[in-house]
XYZ file of C-alpha atoms in Angstrom:
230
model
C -14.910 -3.940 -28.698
C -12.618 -6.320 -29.481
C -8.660 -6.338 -30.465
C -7.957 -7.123 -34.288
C -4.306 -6.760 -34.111
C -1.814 -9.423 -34.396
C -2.772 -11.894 -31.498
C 1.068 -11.768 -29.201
C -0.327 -13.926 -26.528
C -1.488 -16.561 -29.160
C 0.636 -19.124 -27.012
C 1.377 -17.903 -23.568
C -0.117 -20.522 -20.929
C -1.157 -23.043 -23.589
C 0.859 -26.231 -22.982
C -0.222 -25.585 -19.381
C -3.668 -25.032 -20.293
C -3.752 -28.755 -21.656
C -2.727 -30.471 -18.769
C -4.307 -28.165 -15.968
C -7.830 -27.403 -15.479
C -7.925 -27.088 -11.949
C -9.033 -23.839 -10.113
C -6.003 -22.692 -8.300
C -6.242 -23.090 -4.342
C -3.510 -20.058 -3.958
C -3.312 -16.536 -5.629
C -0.132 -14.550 -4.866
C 0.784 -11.208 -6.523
C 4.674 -11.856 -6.062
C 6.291 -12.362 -9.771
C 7.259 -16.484 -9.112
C 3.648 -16.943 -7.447
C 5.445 -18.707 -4.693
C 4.988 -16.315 -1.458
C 3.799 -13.601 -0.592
C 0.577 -11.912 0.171
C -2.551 -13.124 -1.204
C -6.231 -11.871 -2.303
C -6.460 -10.380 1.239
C -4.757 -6.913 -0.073
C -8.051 -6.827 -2.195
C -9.995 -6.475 0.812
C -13.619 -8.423 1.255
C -14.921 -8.930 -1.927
C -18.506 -10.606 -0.333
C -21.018 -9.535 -2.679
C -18.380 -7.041 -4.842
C -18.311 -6.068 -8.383
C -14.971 -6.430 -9.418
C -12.446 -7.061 -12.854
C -9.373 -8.425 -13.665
C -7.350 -6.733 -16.188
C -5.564 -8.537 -18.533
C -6.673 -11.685 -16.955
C -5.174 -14.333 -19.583
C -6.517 -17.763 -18.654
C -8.380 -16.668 -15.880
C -6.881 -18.353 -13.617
C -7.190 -15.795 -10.422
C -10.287 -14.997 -11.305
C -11.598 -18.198 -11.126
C -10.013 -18.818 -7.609
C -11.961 -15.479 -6.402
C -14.924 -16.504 -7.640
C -14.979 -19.531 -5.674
C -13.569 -18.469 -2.726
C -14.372 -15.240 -1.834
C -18.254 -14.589 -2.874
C -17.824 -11.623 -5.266
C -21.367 -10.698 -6.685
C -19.682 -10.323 -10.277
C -16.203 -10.698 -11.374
C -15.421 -9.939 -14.669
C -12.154 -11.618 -16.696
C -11.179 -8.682 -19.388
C -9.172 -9.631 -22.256
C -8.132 -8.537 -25.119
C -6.654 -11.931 -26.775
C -8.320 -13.746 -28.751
C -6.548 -16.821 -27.226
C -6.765 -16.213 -24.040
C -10.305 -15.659 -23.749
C -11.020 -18.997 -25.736
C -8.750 -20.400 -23.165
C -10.750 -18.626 -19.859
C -13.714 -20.006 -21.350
C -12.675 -23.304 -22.401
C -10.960 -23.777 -18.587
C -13.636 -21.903 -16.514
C -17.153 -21.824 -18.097
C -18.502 -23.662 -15.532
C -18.314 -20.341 -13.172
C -20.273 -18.554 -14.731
C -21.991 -16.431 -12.606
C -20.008 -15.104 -11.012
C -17.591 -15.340 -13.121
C -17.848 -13.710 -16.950
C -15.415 -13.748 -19.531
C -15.412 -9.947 -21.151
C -13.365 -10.510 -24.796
C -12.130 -6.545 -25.219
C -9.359 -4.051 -24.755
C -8.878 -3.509 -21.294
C -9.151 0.652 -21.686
C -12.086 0.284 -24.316
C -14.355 -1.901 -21.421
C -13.045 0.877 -18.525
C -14.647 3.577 -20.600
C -17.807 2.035 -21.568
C -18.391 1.370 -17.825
C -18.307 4.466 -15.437
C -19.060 3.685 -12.221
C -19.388 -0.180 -12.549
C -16.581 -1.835 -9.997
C -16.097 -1.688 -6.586
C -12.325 -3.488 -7.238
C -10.149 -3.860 -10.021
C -6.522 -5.695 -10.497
C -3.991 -6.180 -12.781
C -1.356 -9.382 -11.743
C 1.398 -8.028 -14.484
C -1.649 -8.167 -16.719
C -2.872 -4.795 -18.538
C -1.129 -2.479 -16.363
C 2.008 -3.947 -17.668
C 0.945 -4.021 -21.189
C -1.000 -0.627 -21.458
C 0.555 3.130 -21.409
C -0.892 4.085 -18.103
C -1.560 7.393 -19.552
C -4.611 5.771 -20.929
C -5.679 3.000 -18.514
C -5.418 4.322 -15.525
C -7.642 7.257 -15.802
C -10.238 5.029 -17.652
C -9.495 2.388 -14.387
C -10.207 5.680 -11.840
C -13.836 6.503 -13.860
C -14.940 2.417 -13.944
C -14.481 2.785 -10.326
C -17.222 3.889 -7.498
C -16.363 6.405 -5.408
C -14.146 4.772 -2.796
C -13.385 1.475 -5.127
C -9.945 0.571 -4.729
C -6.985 -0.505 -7.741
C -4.229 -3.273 -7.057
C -1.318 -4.634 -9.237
C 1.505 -6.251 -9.115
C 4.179 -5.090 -11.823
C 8.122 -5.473 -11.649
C 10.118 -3.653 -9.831
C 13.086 -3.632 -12.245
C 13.334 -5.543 -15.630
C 14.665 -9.192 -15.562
C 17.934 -8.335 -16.619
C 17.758 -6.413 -13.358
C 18.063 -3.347 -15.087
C 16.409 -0.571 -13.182
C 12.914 0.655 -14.167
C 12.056 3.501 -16.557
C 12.619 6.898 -14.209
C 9.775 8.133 -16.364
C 6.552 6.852 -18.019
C 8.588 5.401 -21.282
C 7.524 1.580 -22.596
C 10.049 -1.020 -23.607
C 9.812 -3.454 -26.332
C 10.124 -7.021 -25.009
C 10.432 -10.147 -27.033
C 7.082 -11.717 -28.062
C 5.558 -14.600 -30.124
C 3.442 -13.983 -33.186
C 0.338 -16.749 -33.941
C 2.595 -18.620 -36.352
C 5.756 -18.600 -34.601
C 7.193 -15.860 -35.985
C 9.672 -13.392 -33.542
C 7.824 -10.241 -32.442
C 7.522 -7.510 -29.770
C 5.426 -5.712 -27.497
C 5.612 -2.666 -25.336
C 5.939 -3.325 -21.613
C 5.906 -0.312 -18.731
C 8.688 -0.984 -16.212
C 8.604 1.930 -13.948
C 9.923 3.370 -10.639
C 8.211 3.449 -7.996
C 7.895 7.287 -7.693
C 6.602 7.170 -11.595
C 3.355 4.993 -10.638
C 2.900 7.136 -7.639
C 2.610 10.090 -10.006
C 0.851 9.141 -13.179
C -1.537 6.796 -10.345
C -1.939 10.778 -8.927
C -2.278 12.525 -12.079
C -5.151 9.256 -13.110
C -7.036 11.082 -9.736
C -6.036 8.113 -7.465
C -5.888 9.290 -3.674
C -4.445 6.698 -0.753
C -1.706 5.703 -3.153
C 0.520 3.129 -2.041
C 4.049 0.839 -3.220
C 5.428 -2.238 -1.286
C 8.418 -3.989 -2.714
C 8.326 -7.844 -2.310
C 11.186 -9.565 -2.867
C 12.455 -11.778 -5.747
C 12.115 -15.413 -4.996
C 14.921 -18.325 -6.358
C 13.398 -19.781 -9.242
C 14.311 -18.976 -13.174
C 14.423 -15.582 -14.225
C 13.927 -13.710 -10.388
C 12.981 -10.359 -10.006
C 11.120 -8.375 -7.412
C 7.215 -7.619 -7.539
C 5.880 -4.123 -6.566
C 2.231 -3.881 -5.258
C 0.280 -1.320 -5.676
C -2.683 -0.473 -4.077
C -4.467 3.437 -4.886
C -8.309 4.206 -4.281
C -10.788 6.518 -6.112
C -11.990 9.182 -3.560
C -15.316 8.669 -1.896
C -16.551 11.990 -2.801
């Protein structure tokens, strides 16, 4: 299944795209991508099934495919855009690495059972009401398969996050220029905890990294919850 809604990520990463081809030697899950932990908090991914959600240019999937050995590692998104970009950048990859052109929820449910790790670096979890995505996330999982994201910690204005499981619209880009917006989940921490609970998550757990210096700072929680083994 694929999106056929106005395309609002027609030009993130693009002018990078252009000049950039390069699989990344790094993958951090703070918000400036300067420090931080790395792909360790996903555990050992040698010979794992696992999917990035909301994976844009495919950037961090690409450096887990080459450097830590996953059997499979599948790069879900629903942009038109972005997946032409994935594939234009990372082709080569594949296998391990596919490019999945869907919504994020839509794949989930069409594939009970199928990952041993998913993650979200303020990709769909961001983007989708986790009403929805995270009990689809908990069923694509095996039993003892294990979620991570990074999401903010507080909106860039540094306005606190939602105390309950309410979207914001941010400012975003339509295909031809024109000013749009999209929803965006900001939460507490306490408000993952609980819809991540009420999803059927166990082992549920929040770390708050701090902002860095660049533009535009702002802190990073990581999240890390696991599917029960029976």
């Amino acid at each position: 299944m694929t999106t056929t809604t106005t395309d609002l990520w027609h030009h993130y990463g693009r002018a990078r795209a252009a000049q950039d081809h390069a699989v990344p030697d790094s993958f951090r899950w703070t918000w400036d991508q300067q420090d931080g932990p790395g792909p360790e908090v996903l555990g050992d991914l040698t010979g794992k099934t696992v999917a990035d959600l909301g994976a844009g240019a495919a950037r961090h999937a690409a450096h887990l495919a080459v450097h830590h050995a996953p059997n499979r590692i599948d790069a879900v998104d629903a942009s038109t855009a972005q997946h032409s970009m994935a594939t234009a950048l990372y082709a080569d990859l594949a296998p391990p690495l596919h490019f999945v052109h869907a919504d994020v929820v839509a794949h989930l449910r069409v594939n009970p059972g199928a990952y041993d790790v998913l993650y979200s670096l303020f990709g769909a979890v961001d983007f989708t009401d986790p009403r929805e995505l995270l009990p689809a996330a908990a069923d694509a999982l095996r039993p003892g398969g294990h979620l991570v994201f990074s999401t903010l910690a507080h909106y860039l204005s540094g306005k606190p996050g939602q105390p309950d499981v309410t979207a914001a619209e941010v400012p975003a880009k339509a295909p031809g220029g024109e000013s749009a917006t999209m929803h965006r989940w900001v939460l507490q921490e306490h408000v993952w905890t609980k819809v991540l609970a009420q999803a059927g998550f166990t082992d549920i757990r929040v770390e708050e990294l701090p902002a860095g210096d660049g533009p535009r700072p702002a802190a990073t929680l990581l999240v890390t919850a696991e599917r029960p083994a029976t």
